[in-house]
XYZ file of C-alpha atoms in Angstrom:
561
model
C 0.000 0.000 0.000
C 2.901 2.222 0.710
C 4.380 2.622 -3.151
C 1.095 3.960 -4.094
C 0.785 6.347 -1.858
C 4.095 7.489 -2.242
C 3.734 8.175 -5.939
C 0.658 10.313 -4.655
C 2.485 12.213 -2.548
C 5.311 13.649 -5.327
C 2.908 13.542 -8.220
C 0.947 16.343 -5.722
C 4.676 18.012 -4.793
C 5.777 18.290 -8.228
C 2.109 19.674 -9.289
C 1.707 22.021 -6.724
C 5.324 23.184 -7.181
C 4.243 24.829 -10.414
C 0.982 25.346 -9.608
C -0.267 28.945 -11.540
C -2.057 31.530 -10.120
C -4.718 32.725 -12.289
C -5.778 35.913 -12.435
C -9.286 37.481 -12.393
C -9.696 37.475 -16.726
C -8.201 33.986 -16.823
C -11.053 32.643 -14.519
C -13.559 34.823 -15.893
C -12.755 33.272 -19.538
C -12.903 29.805 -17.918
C -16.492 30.686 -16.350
C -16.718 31.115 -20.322
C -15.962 28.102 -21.125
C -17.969 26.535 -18.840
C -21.041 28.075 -19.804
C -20.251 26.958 -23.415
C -20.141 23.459 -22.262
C -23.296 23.875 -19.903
C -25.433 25.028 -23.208
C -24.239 22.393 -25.287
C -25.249 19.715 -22.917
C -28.458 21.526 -22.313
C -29.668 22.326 -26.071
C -28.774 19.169 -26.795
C -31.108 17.573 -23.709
C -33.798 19.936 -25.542
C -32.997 19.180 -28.956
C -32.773 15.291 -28.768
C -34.547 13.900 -25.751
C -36.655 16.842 -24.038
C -39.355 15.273 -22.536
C -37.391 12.012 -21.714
C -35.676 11.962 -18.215
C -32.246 11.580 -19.942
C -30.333 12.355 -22.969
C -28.663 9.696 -25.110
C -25.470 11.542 -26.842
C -23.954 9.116 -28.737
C -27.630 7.922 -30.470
C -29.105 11.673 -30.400
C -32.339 10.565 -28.382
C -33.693 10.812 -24.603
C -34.472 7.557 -22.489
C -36.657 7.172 -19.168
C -34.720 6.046 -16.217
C -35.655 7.338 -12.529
C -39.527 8.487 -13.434
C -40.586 9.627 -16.158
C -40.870 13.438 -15.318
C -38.341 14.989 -17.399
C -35.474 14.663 -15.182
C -32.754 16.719 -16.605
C -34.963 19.633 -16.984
C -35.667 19.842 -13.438
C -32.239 19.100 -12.256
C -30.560 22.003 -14.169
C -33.174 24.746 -13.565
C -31.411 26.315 -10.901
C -27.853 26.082 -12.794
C -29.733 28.324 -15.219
C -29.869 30.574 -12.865
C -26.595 30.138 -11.492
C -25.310 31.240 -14.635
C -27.309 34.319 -14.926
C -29.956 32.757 -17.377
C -33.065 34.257 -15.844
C -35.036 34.282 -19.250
C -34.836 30.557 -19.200
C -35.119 30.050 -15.978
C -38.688 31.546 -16.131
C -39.244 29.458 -19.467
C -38.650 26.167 -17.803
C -40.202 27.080 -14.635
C -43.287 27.663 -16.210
C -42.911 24.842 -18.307
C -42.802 22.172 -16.099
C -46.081 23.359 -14.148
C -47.560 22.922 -16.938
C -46.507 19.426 -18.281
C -44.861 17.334 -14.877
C -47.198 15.425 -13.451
C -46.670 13.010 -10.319
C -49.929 11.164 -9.980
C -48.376 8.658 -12.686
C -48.347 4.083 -12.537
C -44.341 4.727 -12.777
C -41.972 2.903 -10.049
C -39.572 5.827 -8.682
C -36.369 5.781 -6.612
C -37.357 7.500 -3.506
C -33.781 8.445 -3.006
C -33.209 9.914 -6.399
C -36.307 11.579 -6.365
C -35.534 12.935 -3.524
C -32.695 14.626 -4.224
C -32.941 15.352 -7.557
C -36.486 16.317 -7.955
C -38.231 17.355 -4.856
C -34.411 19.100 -4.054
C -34.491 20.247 -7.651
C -37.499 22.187 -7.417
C -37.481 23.320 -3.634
C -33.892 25.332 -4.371
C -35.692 26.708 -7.882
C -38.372 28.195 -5.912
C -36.273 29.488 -3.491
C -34.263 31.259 -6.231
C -37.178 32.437 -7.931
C -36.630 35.971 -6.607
C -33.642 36.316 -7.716
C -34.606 35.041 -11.333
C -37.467 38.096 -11.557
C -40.355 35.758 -11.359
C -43.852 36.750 -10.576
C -43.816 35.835 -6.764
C -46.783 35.335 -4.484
C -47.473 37.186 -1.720
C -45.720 35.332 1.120
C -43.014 33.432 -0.562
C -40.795 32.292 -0.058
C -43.930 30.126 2.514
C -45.692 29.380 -0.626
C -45.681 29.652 -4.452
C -45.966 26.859 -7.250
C -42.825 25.436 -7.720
C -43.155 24.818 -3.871
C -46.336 23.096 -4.059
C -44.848 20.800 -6.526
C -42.234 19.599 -4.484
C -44.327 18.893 -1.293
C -46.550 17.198 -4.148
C -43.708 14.601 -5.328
C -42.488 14.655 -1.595
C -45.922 13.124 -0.747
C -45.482 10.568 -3.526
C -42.282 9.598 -1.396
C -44.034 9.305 2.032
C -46.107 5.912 1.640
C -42.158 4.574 1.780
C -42.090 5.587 5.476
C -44.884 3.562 6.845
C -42.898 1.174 7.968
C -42.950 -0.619 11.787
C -39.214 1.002 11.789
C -39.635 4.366 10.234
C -36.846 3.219 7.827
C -38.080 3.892 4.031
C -38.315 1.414 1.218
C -35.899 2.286 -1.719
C -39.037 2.365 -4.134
C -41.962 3.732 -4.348
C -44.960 3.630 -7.172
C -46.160 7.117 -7.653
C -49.652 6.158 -8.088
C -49.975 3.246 -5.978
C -47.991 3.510 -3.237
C -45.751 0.365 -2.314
C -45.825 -2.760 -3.818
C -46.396 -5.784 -1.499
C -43.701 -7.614 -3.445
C -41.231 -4.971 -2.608
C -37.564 -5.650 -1.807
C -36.985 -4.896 2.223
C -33.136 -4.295 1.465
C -32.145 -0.921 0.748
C -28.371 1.204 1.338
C -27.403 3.200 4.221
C -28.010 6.581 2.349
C -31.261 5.156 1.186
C -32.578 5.537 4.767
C -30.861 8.790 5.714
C -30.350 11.241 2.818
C -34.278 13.573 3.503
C -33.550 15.681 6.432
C -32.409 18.828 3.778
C -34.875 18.267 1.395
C -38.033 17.386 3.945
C -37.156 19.622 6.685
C -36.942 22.381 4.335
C -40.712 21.662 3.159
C -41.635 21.067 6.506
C -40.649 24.254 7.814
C -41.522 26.528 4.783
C -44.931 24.659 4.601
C -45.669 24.243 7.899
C -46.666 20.960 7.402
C -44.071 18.487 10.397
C -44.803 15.324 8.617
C -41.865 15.510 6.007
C -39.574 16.233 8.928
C -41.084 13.781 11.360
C -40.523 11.036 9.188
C -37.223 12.174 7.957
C -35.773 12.283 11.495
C -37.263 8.845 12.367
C -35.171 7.287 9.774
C -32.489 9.247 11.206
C -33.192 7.870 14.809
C -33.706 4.427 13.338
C -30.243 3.843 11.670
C -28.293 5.418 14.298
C -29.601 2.867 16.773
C -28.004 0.104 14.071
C -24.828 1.384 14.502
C -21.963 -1.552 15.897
C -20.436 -2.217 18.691
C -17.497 -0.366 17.409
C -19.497 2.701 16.120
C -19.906 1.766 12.267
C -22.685 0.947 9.736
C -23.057 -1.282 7.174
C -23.739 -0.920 3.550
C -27.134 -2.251 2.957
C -29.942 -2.914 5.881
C -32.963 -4.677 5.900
C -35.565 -2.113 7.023
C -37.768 -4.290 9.171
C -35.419 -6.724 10.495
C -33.045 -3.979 10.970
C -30.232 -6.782 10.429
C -27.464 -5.463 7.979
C -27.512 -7.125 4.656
C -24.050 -6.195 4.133
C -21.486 -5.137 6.250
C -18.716 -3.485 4.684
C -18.348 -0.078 6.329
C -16.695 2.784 4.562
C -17.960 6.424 2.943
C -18.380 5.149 -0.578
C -21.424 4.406 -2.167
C -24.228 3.062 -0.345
C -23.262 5.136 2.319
C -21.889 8.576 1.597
C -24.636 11.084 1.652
C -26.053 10.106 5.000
C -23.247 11.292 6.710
C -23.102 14.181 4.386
C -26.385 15.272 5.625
C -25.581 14.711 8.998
C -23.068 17.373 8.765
C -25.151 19.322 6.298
C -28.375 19.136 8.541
C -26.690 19.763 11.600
C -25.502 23.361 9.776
C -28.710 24.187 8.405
C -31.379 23.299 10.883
C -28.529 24.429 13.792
C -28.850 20.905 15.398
C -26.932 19.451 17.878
C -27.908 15.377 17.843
C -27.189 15.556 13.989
C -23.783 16.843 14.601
C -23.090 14.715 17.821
C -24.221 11.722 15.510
C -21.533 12.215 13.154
C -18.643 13.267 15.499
C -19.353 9.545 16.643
C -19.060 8.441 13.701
C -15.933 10.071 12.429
C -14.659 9.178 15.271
C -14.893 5.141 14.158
C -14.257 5.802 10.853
C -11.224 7.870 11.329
C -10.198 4.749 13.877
C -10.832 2.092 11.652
C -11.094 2.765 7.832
C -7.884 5.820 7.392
C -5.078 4.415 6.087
C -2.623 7.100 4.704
C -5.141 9.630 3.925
C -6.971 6.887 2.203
C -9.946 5.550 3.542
C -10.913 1.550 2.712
C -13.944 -0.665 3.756
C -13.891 -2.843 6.482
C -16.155 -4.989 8.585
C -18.534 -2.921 10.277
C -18.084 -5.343 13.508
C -14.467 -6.099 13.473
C -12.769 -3.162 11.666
C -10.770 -5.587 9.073
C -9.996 -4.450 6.078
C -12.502 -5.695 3.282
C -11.853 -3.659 0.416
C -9.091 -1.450 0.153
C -10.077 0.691 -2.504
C -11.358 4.149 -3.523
C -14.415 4.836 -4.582
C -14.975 7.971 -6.686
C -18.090 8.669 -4.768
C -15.941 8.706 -1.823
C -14.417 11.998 -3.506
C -16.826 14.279 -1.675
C -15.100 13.688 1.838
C -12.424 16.374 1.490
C -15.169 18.946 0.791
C -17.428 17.590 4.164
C -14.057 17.542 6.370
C -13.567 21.063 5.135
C -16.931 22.148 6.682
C -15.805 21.054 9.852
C -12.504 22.845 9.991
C -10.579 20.102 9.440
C -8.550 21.319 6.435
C -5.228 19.538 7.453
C -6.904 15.643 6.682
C -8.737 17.325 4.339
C -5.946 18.430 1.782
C -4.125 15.354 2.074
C -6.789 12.925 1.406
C -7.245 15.462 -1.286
C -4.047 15.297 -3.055
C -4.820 11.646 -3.172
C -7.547 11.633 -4.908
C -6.279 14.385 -7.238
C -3.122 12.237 -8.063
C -5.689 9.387 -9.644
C -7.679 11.922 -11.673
C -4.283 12.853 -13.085
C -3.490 9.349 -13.791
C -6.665 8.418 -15.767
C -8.157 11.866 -17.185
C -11.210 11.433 -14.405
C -12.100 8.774 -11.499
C -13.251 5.234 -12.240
C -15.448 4.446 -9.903
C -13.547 1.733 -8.137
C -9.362 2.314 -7.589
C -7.153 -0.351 -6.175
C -4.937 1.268 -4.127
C -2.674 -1.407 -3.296
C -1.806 -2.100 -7.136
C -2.633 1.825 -8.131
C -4.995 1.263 -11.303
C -8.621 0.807 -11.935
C -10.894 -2.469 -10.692
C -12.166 -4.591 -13.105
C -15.666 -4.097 -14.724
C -15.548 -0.538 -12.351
C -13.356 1.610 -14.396
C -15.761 4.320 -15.529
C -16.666 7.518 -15.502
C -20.429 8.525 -15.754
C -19.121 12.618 -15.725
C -19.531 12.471 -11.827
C -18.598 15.997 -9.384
C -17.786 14.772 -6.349
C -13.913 15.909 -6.638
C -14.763 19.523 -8.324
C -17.103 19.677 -5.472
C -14.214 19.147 -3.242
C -12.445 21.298 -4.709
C -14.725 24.334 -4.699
C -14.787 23.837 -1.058
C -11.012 23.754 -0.338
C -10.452 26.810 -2.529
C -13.339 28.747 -0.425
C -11.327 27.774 2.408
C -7.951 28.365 1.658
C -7.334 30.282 -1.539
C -5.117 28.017 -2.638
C -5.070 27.955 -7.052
C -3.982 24.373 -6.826
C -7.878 23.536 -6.563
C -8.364 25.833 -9.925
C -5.854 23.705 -11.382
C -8.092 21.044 -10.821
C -10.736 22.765 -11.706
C -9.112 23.899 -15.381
C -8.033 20.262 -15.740
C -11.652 18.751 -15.616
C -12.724 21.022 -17.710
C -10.405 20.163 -20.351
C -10.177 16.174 -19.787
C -14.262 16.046 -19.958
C -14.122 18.477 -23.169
C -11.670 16.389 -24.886
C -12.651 12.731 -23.747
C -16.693 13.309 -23.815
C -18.156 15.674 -26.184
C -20.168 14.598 -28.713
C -22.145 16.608 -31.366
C -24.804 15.531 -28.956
C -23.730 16.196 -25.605
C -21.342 15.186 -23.174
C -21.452 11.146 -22.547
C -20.116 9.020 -19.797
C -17.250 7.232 -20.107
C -17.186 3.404 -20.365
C -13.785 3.078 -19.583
C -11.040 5.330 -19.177
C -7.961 3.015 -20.069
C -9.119 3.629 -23.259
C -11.927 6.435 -22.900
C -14.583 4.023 -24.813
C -17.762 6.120 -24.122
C -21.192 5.093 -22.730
C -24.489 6.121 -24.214
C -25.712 8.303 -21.489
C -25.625 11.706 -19.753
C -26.819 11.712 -16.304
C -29.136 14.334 -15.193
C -26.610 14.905 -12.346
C -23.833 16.356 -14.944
C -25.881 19.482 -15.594
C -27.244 19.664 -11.960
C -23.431 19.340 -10.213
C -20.560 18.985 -12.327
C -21.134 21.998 -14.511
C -22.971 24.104 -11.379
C -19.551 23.005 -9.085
C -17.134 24.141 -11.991
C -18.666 27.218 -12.129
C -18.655 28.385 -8.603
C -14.744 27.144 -8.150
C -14.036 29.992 -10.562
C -16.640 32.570 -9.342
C -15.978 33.360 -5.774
C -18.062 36.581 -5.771
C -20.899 34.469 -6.890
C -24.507 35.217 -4.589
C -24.324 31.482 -3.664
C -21.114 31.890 -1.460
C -22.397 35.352 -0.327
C -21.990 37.512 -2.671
C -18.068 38.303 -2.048
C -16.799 38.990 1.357
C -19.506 40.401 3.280
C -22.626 38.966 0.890
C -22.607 43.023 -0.155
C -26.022 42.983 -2.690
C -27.100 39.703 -2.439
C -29.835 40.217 0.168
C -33.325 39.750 -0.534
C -36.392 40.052 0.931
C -39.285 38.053 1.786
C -41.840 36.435 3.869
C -45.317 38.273 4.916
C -44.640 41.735 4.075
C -40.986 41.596 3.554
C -40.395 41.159 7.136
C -37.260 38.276 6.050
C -34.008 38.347 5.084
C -33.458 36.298 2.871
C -30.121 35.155 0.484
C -27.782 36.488 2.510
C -25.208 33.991 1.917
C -24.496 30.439 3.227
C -26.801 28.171 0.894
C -26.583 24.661 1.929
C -25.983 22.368 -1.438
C -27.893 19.268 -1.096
C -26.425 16.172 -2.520
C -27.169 16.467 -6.014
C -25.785 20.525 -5.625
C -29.572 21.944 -5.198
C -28.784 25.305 -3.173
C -31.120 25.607 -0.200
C -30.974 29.052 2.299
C -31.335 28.632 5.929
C -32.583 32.204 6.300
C -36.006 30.830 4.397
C -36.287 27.934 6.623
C -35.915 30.928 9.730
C -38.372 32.970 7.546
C -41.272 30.982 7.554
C -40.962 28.751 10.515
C -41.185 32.158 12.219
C -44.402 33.281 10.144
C -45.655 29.611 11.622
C -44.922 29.904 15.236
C -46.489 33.704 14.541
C -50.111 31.878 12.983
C -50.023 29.666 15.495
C -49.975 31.985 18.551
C -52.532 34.384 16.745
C -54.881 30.982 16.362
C -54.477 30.203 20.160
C -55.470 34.044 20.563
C -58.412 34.097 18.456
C -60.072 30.626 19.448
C -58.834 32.133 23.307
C -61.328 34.433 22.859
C -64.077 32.900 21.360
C -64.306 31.210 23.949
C -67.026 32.234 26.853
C -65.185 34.419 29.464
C -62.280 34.731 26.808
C -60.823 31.888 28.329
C -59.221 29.045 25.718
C -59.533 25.489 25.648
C -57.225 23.221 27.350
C -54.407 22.151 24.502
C -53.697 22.841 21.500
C -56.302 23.201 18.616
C -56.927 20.882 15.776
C -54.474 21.253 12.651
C -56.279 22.755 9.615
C -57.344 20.376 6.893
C -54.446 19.203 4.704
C -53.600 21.816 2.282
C -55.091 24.446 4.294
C -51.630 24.848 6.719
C -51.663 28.076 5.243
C -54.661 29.394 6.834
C -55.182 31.826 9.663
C -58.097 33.210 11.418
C -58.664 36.559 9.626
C -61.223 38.533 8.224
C -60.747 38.694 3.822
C -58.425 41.816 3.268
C -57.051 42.279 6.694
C -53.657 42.099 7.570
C -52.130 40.858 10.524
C -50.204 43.608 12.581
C -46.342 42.984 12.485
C -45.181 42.017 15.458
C -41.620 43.827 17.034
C -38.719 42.866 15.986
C -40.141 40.394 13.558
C -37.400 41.452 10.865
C -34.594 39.087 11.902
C -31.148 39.917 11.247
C -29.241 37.165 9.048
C -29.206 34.298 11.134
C -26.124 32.250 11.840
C -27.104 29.319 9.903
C -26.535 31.244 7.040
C -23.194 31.103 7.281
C -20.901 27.836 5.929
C -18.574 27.487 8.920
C -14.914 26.450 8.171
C -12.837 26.345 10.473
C -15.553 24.308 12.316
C -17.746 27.341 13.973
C -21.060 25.637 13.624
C -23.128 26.592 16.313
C -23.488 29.751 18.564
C -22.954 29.599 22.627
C -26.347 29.445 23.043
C -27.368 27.254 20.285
C-alpha cells in the first residue's frame, strides 16, 4: 500500500510546485468556457430527448430512467440561474407546471427523487426571486414550484410507513408500495431527507416531512456496531445489515453528508453529535494514509481497500468542519488518480494503483470539483483551480459529442457510454462554475454577501439570500434564512390561532391544549377577516441568522445554540 501512496504524494509536490495563479480574466474566460459546455449539454437535452428523463449523446435521443418526469430539466433549472440565465429560468419554470405530473403508474427511486427532484425544485423556488419571477405574496412560505415539491415529496411518504420508520428504496407514484417490494435498501437510502423534507416542513408548515425524515435518522443510528460503524445495505424491518462493509463510498456517503449538512442548516446538535461519533470510528478504523478503505462494520478488518470515486466528496465535508489539514491530504490523493486516468473510475485499487475490473468508468460524476470548490473557499489556494481547469479540459476532450457530453465506459481507453446523467448538468457543470466565481450570490456575494440580500416572507419582514446556501447532494442550493423565515411566520399563525379561538371562547378563556391542525392543504390558513392584515409584530425582521453562514474552520453553532 505504501508505493502507491508514495507516488501520490510527489505527483501532488511536483504539481503544486508549479501550480499557476490565475488571475481574475483567466477565470472569468474559464467561467466562459464553462457556460459553453453547460449550453451544449443543455440544447442538446432539448434538442434530442426533451421530454425524456435523460439524454442519449452518442444515439441523439432521450431515455426514461428514474420516473418519467423529465429529469434533466428539473435538475438544471437552478444552474440556469446560477449562470445568470433568468429568461430561461422563467421558461422552464413555467414549463414544467404545466406538463410534470406526479400522480403517474411509474416505479420511482425515492432516493433519487428525492434529491434530484423534490431538491431540484425546492432550491428553484427558493431562487425564484432572484430570477425576476412573478412571486406570491408570502413566498418564499408558498408559491408553485413549492407546491410541486411537497406534491412529489408526498409521492415519497407511503415509503415511510414502515414498523421502523426506515423507508423502502421504491416507491410507485400512483400506488404507493408494492407488497412484493424488496426490504433491502443502502445506508443513504434511509438517511439522505432531512435537507430536502425539513426544508418543506418548515416553509410549509406541514411536520410530517420532517417527522418522518428524522425517524429514519433515529432508526439507523440505533443500528450502529459495537465499534461505532454501519453497514452498507440494511434490511428495514429486520433492521439486520444485509451487508457489512463499512466505509464512505457508495451506499453510504450522503447520509453522513447530511448529517453534517443538517446539523448546519437546521442548527442541530444530535445531527452533529451523531456524526462526530461516527468520524470518530471511521477515522479509527477505515484511514489508512489519507486513504480511507472498507472494512467490517463489527471487526474493523480491512474488506476492500479501494477508492471509490463517490468517496471523492469527503475532502469537501471535512472542510466544513474545519478540518482542512486531513482534508488536503486525502485530497491530493484523490487528485493524483484523476491525473493518472483523465477522471475517477469508480472503483481504484490502491494497493496495485490502477482501476478495478468491470468498475473503471466515468459517468461525468462531481464529487472531486465539489471538493475542490470547497477547499479553494477555504484556503485560496489555485492548486484547486488547477483542478478545476483540468476537468474542464479532460471532460471536453474525452466526452463531447455533437450531442452532448457522454459518460465514459472506460477510461484506459476512454470508450464512451451512451448516457448523460441528469446529475452532470445539476453538479458537475454548477460546481465548476462556482470554483471559478468566488463573488458568486451562492457563497455570499463576495466577502460580506454586499447585494445579495433579498427580501421576503409576509410583508418583507425576512431576510433572505444572505449567503451560506446549503448544497444538497445532487448541488440543489437551499438558504437557511427561508427555513428561519417561515418557521417564524408559523410559530407567529399559530400563537394568533391560540389568541383568536382564546377568545371565542365564553369568558375569553381558551380550551385546554392545542387546537386541531387545519385540513391538509389548508396549513396556510389563519383566522382573519378577507383583506385584513395581521399587525407585524416587534422585531419580527430578523437579522441574518447564523445558519446562514458555511462554517470552516468548524464554527457551527453559537454559545447558546
Amino acid at each position: 500500500m505504501r508505493a502507491p501512496v508514495f507516488v501520490t504524494l510527489c505527483v501532488w509536490v511536483l504539481s503544486d510546485a508549479t501550480a499557476r495563479q490565475f488571475s481574475e480574466e483567466e477565470m472569468a474566460a474559464v467561467r466562459q468556457r464553462v457556460r459553453s459546455m453547460f449550453y451544449h449539454a443543455y440544447n442538446s437535452y432539448l434538442d434530442h430527448a426533451f421530454p425524456y428523463d435523460e439524454l442519449r449523446p452518442l444515439t441523439c435521443d432521450g431515455q426514461d430512467t428514474w420516473g418519467s418526469f423529465s429529469l434533466t430539466l428539473i435538475d438544471a433549472l437552478d444552474t440556469l440561474l446560477v449562470l445568470g440565465n433568468h429568461t430561461e429560468f422563467q421558461r422552464v419554470a413555467s414549463l414544467l407546471q404545466d406538463t410534470v405530473d406526479f400522480d403517474i403508474d411509474v416505479n420511482a427511486s425515492v432516493f433519487e427523487t428525492n434529491i434530484r427532484v423534490v431538491g431540484g425544485l425546492l432550491s428553484a423556488h427558493l431562487l425564484s426571486g432572484r430570477a425576476k419571477m412573478d412571486l406570491e405574496p408570502g413566498w418564499p412560505c408558498s408559491g408553485p414550484l413549492l407546491r410541486m415539491a411537497e406534491d412529489a415529496a408526498r409521492k415519497l411518504l407511503p415509503a415511510f410507513q414502515t414498523p421502523t420508520g426506515m423507508p423502502y428504496g421504491t416507491v410507485n407514484l400512483l400506488k404507493g408500495v408494492s407488497p412484493t417490494e424488496t426490504t433491502v435498501t443502502c445506508t443513504a437510502g434511509v438517511g439522505t431527507f432531512i435537507l430536502e423534507f425539513a426544508t418543506l416542513s418548515r416553509l410549509t408548515g406541514d411536520e410530517t416531512f420532517e417527522n418522518v425524515a428524522r425517524q429514519a435518522l433515529r432508526a439507523l443510528w440505533r443500528t450502529r456496531s459495537d465499534i461505532g460503524l454501519v453497514g452498507n445495505h440494511i434490511d428495514i424491518l429486520s433492521q439486520k445489515w444485509v451487508a457489512q462493509d463499512a466505509g464512505i463510498g457508495a451506499g453510504v456517503d450522503s447520509y453522513f453528508e447530511y448529517l453534517v449538512k443538517g446539523s448546519i442548516l437546521l442548527q442541530d446538535e444530535e445531527l452533529l453529535d451523531m456524526f462526530t461519533e461516527y468520524d470518530r470510528a471511521i477515522q479509527n478504523y477505515t484511514r489508512f494514509d489519507d486513504w480511507y478503505l472498507w472494512v467490517q462494520m463489527h471487526k474493523g478488518t480491512v474488506s476492500m481497500p479501494v477508492f471509490q470515486s463517490l468517496e471523492a466528496f469527503w475532502p469537501g465535508l471535512q472542510s466544513l468542519l474545519g478540518n482542512l489539514d486531513s482534508a488536503v491530504r486525502t485530497f491530493q490523493n484523490y487528485y493524483s488518480v484523476w491525473r493518472q486516468f483523465g477522471g475517477l473510475p469508480e472503483f481504484y485499487s490502491i494497493p496495485q494503483g490502477y482501476t478495478v475490473d468491470k468498475r473503471e468508468g466515468y459517468p461525468l460524476r462531481p464529487e472531486l470539483i465539489e471538493s475542490a470548490m470547497y477547499l479553494f473557499r477555504a484556503t485560496g489556494d489555485h492548486t484547486y483551480l488547477q483542478l478545476g481547469l483540468d476537468a474542464l479540459e479532460s471532460i471536453e476532450k474525452i466526452t463531447k459529442t455533437p450531442c452532448g457530453y457522454a459518460s465514459v465506459k472506460d477510461l484506459r481507453d476512454h470508450q464512451l457510454d451512451n448516457r448523460m446523467e441528469s446529475f452532470f448538468l445539476a453538479e458537475t457543470i454548477k460546481y465548476l462554475y462556482l470554483l471559478f466565481d468566488p463573488a458568486h450570490f451562492l457563497h455570499g456575494g463576495g466577502a460580506e454577501g454586499a447585494g445579495s440580500w433579498e427580501e421576503g416572507g409576509d410583508g418583507g419582514r425576512c431576510v433572505l439570500g444572505a449567503g451560506g446556501f446549503i448544497f444538497n447532494t445532487e448541488a440543489h442550493p437551499l438558504d437557511p434564512a427561508a427555513l428561519y423565515c417561515c418557521g417564524r411566520h408559523a410559530r407567529d399563525r399559530q400563537e394568533l390561532r391560540d389568541v383568536l379561538l382564546g377568545l371565542s371562547e365564553p369568558g375569553g378563556q381558551s380550551k385546554p391544549g392545542r387546537p386541531e391542525d387545519p385540513p391538509p392543504g389548508q396549513s396556510e390558513s389563519i383566522a382573519l377577516k378577507p383583506g385584513e392584515r395581521k399587525t407585524n409584530p416587534s422585531l419580527s425582521c430578523p437579522v441574518q441568522p447564523f445558519s446562514a453562514r458555511l462554517a470552516v474552520l468548524g464554527q457551527v453553532f453559537t454559545d447558546d445554540a
